[in-house]
mmCIF file of C-alpha atoms in Angstrom:
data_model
loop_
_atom_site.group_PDB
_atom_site.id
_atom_site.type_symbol
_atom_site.label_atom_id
_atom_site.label_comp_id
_atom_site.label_asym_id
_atom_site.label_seq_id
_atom_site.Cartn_x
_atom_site.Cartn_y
_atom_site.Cartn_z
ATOM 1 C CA UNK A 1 50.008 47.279 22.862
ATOM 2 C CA UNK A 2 53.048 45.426 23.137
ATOM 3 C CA UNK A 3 54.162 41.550 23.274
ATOM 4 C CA UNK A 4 57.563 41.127 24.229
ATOM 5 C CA UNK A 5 60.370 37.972 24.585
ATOM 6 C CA UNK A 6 63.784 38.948 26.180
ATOM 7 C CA UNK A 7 66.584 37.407 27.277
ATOM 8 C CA UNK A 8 67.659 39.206 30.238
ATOM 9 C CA UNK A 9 70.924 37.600 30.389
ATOM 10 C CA UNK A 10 71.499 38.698 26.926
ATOM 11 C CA UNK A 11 70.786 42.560 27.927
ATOM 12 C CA UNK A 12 73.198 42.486 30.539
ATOM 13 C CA UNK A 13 73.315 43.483 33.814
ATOM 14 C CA UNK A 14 69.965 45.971 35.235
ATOM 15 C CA UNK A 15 69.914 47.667 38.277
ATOM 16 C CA UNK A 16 66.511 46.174 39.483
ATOM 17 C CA UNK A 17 66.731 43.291 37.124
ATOM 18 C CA UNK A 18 62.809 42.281 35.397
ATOM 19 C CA UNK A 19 61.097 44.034 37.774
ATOM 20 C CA UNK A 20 63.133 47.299 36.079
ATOM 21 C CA UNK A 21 62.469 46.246 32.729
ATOM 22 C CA UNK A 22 59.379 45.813 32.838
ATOM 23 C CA UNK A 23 58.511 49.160 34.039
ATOM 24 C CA UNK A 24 60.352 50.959 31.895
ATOM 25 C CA UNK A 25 58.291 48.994 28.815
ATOM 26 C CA UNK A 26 55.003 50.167 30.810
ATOM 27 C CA UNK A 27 56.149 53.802 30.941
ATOM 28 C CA UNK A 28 56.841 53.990 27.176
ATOM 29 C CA UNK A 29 53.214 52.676 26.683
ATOM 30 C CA UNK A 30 51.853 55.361 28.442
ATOM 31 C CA UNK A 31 52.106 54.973 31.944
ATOM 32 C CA UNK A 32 50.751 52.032 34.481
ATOM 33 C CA UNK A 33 47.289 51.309 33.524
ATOM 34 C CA UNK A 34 47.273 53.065 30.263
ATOM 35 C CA UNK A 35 49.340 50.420 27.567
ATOM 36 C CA UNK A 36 49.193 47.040 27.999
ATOM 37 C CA UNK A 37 51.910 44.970 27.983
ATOM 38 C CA UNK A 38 51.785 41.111 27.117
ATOM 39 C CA UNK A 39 53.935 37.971 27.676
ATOM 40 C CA UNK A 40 53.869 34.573 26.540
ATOM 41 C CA UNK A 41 53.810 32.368 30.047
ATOM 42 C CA UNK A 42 53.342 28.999 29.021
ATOM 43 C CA UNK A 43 53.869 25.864 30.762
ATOM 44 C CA UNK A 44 54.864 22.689 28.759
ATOM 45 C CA UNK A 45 55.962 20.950 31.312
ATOM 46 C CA UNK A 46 52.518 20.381 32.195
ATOM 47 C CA UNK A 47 52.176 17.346 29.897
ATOM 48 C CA UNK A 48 51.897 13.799 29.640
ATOM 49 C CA UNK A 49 52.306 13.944 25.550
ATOM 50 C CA UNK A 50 54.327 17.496 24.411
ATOM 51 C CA UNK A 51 57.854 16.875 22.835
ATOM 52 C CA UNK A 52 59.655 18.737 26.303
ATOM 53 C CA UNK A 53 58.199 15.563 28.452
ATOM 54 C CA UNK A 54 58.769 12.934 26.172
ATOM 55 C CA UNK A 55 62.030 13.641 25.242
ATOM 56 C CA UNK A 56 62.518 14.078 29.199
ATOM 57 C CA UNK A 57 60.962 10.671 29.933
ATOM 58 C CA UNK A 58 62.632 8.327 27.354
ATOM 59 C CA UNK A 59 64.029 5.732 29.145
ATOM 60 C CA UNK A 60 62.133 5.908 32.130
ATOM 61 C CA UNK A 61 60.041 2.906 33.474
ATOM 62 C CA UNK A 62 56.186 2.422 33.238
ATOM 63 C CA UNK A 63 56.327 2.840 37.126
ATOM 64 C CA UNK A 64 58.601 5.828 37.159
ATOM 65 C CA UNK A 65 56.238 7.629 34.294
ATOM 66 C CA UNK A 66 52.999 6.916 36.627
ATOM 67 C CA UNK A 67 54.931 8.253 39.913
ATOM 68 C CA UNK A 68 55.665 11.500 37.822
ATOM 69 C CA UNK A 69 52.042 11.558 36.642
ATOM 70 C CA UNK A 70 50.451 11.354 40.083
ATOM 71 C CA UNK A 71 52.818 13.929 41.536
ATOM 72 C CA UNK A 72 52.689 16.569 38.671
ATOM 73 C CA UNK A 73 51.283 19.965 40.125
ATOM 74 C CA UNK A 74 47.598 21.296 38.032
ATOM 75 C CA UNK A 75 47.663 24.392 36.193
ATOM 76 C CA UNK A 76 45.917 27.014 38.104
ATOM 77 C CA UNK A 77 46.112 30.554 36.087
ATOM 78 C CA UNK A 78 46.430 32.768 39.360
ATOM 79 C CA UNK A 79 49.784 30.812 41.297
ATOM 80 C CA UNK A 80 51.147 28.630 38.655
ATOM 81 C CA UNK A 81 54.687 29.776 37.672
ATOM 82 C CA UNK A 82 55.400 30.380 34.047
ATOM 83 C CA UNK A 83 58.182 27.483 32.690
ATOM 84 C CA UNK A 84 61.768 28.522 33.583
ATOM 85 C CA UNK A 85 62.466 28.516 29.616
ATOM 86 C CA UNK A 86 59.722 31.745 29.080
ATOM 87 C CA UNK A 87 62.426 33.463 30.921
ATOM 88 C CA UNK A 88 62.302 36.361 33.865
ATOM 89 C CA UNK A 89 60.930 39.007 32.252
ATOM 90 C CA UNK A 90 57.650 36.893 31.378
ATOM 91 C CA UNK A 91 57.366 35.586 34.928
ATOM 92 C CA UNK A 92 57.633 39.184 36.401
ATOM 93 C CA UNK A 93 55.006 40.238 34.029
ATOM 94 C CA UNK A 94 52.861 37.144 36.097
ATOM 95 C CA UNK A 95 53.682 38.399 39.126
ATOM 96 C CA UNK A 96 52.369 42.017 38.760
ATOM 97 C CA UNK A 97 49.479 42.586 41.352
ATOM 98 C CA UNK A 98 47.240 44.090 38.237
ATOM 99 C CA UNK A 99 47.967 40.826 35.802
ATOM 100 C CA UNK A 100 45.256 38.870 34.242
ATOM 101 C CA UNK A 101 46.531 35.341 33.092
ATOM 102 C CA UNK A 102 44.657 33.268 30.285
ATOM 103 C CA UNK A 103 43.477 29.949 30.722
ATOM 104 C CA UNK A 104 45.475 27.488 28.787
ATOM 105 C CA UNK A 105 47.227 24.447 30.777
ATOM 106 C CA UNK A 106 49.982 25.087 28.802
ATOM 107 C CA UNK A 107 50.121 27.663 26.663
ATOM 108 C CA UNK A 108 48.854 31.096 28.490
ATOM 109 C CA UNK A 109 49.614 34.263 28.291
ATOM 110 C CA UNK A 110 49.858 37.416 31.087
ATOM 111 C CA UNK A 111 48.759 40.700 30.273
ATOM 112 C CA UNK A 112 49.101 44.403 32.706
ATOM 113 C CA UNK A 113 47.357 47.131 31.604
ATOM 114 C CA UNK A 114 44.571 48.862 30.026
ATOM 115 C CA UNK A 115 43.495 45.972 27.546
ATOM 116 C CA UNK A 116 44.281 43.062 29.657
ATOM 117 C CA UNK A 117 41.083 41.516 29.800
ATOM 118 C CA UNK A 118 40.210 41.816 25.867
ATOM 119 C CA UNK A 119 43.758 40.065 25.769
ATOM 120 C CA UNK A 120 43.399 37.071 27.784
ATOM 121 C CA UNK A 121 39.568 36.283 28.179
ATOM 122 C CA UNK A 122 39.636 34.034 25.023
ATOM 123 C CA UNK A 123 42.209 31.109 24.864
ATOM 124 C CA UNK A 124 40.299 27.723 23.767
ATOM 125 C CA UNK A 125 41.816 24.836 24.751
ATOM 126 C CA UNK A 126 42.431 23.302 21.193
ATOM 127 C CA UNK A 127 43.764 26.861 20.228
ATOM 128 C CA UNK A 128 47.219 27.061 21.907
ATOM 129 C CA UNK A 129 48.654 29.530 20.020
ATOM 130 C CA UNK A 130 46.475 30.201 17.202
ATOM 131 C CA UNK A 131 43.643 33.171 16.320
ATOM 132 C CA UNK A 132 41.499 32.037 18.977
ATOM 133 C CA UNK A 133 44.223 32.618 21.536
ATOM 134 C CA UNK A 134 45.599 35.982 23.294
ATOM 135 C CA UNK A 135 48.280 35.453 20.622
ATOM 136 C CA UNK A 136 45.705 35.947 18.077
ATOM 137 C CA UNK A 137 43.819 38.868 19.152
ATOM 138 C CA UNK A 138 47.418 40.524 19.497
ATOM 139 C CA UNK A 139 47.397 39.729 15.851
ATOM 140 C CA UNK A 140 43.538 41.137 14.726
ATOM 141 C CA UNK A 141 44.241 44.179 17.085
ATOM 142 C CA UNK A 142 47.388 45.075 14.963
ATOM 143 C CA UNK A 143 49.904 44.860 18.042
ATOM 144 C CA UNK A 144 53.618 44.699 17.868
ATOM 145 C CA UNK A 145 56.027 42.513 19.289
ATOM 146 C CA UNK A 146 59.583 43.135 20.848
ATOM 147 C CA UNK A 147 62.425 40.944 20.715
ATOM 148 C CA UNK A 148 64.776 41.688 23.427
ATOM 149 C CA UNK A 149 68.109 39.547 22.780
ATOM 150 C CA UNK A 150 65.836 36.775 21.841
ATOM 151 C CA UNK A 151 66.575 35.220 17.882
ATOM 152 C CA UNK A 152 63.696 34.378 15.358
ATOM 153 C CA UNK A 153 64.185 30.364 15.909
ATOM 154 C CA UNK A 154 62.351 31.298 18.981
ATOM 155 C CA UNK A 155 59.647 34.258 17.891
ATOM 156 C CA UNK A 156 56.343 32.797 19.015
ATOM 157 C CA UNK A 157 54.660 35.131 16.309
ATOM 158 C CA UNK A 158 55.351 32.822 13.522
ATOM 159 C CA UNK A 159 52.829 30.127 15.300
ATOM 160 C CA UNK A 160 50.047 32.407 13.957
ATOM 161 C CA UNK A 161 51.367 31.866 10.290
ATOM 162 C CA UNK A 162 51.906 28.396 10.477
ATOM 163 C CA UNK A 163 48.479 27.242 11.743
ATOM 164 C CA UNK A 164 47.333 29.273 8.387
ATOM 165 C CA UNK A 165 48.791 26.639 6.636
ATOM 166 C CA UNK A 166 46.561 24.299 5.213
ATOM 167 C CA UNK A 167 45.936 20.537 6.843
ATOM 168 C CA UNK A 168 47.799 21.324 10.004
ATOM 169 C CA UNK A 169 48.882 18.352 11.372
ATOM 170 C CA UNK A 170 47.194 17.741 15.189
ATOM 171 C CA UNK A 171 48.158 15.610 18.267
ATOM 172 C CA UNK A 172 46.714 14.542 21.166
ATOM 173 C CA UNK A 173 47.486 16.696 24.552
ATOM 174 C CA UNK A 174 47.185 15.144 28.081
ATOM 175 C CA UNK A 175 47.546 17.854 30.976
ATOM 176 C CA UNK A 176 46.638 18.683 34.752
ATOM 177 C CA UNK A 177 44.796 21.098 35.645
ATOM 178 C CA UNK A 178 43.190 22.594 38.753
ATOM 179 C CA UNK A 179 39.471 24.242 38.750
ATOM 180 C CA UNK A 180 36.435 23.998 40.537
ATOM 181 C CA UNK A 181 36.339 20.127 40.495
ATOM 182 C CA UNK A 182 39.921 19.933 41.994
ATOM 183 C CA UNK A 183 42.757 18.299 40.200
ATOM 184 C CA UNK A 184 41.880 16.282 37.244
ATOM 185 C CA UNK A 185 43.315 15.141 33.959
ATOM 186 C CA UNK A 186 42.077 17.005 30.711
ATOM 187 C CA UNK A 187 42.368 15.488 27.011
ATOM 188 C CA UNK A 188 42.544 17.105 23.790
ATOM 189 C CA UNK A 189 43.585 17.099 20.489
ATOM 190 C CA UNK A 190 45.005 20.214 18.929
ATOM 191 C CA UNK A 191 47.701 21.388 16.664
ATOM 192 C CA UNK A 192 50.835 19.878 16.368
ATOM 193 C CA UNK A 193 53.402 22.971 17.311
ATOM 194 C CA UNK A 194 56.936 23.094 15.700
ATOM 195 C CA UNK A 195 59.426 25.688 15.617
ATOM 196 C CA UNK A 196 62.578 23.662 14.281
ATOM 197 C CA UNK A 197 61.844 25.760 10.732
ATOM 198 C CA UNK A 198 61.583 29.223 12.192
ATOM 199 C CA UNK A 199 65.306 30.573 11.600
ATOM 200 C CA UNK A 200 64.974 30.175 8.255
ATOM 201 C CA UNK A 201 61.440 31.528 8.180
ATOM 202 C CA UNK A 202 62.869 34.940 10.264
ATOM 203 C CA UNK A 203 65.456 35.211 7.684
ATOM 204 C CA UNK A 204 62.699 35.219 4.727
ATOM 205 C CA UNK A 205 60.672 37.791 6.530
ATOM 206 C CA UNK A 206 63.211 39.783 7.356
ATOM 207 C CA UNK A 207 64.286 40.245 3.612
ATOM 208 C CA UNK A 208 61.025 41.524 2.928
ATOM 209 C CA UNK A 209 59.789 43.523 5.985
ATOM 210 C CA UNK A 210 59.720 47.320 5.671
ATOM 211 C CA UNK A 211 58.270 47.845 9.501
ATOM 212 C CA UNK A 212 61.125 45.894 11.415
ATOM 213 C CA UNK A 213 63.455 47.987 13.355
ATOM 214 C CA UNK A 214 66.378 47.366 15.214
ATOM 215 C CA UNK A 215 69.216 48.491 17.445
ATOM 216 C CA UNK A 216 71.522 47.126 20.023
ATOM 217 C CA UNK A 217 70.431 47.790 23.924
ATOM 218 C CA UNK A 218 72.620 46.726 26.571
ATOM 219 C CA UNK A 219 74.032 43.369 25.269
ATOM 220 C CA UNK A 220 70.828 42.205 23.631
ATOM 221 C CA UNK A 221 69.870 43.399 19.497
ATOM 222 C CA UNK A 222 66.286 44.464 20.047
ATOM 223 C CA UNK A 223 63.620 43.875 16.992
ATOM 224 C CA UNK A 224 60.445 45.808 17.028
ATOM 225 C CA UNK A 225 57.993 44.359 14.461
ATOM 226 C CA UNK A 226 54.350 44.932 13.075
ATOM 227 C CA UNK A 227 52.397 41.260 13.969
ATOM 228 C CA UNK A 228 50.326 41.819 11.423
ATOM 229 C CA UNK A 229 53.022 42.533 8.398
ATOM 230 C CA UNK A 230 55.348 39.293 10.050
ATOM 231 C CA UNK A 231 52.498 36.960 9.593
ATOM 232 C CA UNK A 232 51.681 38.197 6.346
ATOM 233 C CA UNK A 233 55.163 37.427 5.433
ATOM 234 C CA UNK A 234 55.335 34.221 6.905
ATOM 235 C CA UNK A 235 52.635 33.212 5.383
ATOM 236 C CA UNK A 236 53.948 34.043 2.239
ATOM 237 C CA UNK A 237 56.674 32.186 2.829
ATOM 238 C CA UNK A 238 55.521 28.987 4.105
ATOM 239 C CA UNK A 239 52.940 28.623 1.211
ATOM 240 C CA UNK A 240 55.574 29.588 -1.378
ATOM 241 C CA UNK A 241 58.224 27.167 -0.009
ATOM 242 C CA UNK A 242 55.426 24.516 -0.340
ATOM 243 C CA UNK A 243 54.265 25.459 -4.074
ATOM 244 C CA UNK A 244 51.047 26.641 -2.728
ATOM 245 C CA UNK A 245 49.228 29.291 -4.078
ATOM 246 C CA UNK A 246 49.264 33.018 -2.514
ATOM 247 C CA UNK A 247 46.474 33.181 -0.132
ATOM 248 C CA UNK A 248 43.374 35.227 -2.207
#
């Protein structure tokens, strides 16, 4: 069981390119259809209210910011493309014929292989990257996570340990979406989702992790690490850098 970020331009140049990758990470899990092999493929683009759209719009006219609204494609978990900034090697894992994709408008996840389902069935809407979200059960399963040329500013793991935190500050989310009603407008609040601390949270964890491995493939320094054991850590960190007692 295996959650991975990469940077393929980081590992250099593959003969194949994702589509290579990506099966050679299946065949050290056991084979197609044995391990399963995750990917975050979110799309925050697919906002009227996340920090990626209003940073985008500012400036823009009332009229220009409707004309955007009306033309924005729905979410639709079987042909929406992952964002361009989750990278190839997520949006091959999408692709693959076997892939099961969850639900969230903007922040889903595609799984191949033999837990797939038990991976993405569960993603609440007010849960984007929390326990109740694929990202979570990789956590309660006890899965790891591989960093291919990707830093820890940008480790989605660390999510989980901040929404541990207590009074987690929420926002409200605006996004299209596509179902059985056709396109329509959904509205939620949720958590509010920040990563501008998580370099100096990697660097804490990774003074105290005894899992963590590393070594150089290609271009790209590759980190294998224990979910469970990083949160932990995090967590430790976050509630010591904010004078709050260790977690009982």
């Amino acid at each position: 069981m295996l959650f991975v970020q990469a940077s393929l331009r980081r590992l250099g140049p593959v003969a194949g390119g994702a589509a290579t990758v990506v099966d050679a990470l299946l065949d050290v899990l056991g084979g197609p259809g044995r391990g399963t092999l995750v990917a975050y493929t979110g799309t925050p683009e697919n906002s009227s209210t996340s920090r990626l759209v209003t940073t985008m719009q500012a400036g823009w006219s009332a009229e220009r910011i409707a004309e955007w609204r009306a033309g924005m494609p729905p979410f639709d978990p079987a042909t929406t493309p992952s964002s361009p900034t989750m990278g190839r090697l997520s949006e091959e894992i999408r692709r693959r014929p076997d892939a099961l994709r969850s639900s969230h408008p903007q922040a889903s996840f595609a799984a191949v292989g033999e837990r797939a389902k038990e991976i993405t069935e569960v993603h609440d809407l007010d849960c984007h990257l929390g326990q109740r979200s694929p990202l979570g059960r990789l956590h309660e399963i006890g899965a790891r996570a591989l960093t291919i040329g990707v830093p820890l500013d940008r480790f989605t793991v660390f999510h989980l340990a901040d929404l541990r935190m207590p009074d987690v500050p929420t926002r409200h989310y605006s996004c299209v979406v596509k179902d059985g009603a056709g396109r329509r407008w959904v509205h939620f609040d949720g958590p509010f989702l920040d990563d501008l601390h998580f370099a100096e949270l990697g660097e804490a964890v990774l003074r105290e992790a005894r899992g963590v491995t590393g070594e150089l493939v290609g271009g790209a320094y590759c980190r294998l690490l224990p979910i469970r054991e990083v949160v932990e850590l995090a967590v430790r960190s976050l509630r010591r850098n904010r004078g709050l007692p260790p977690e009982e």
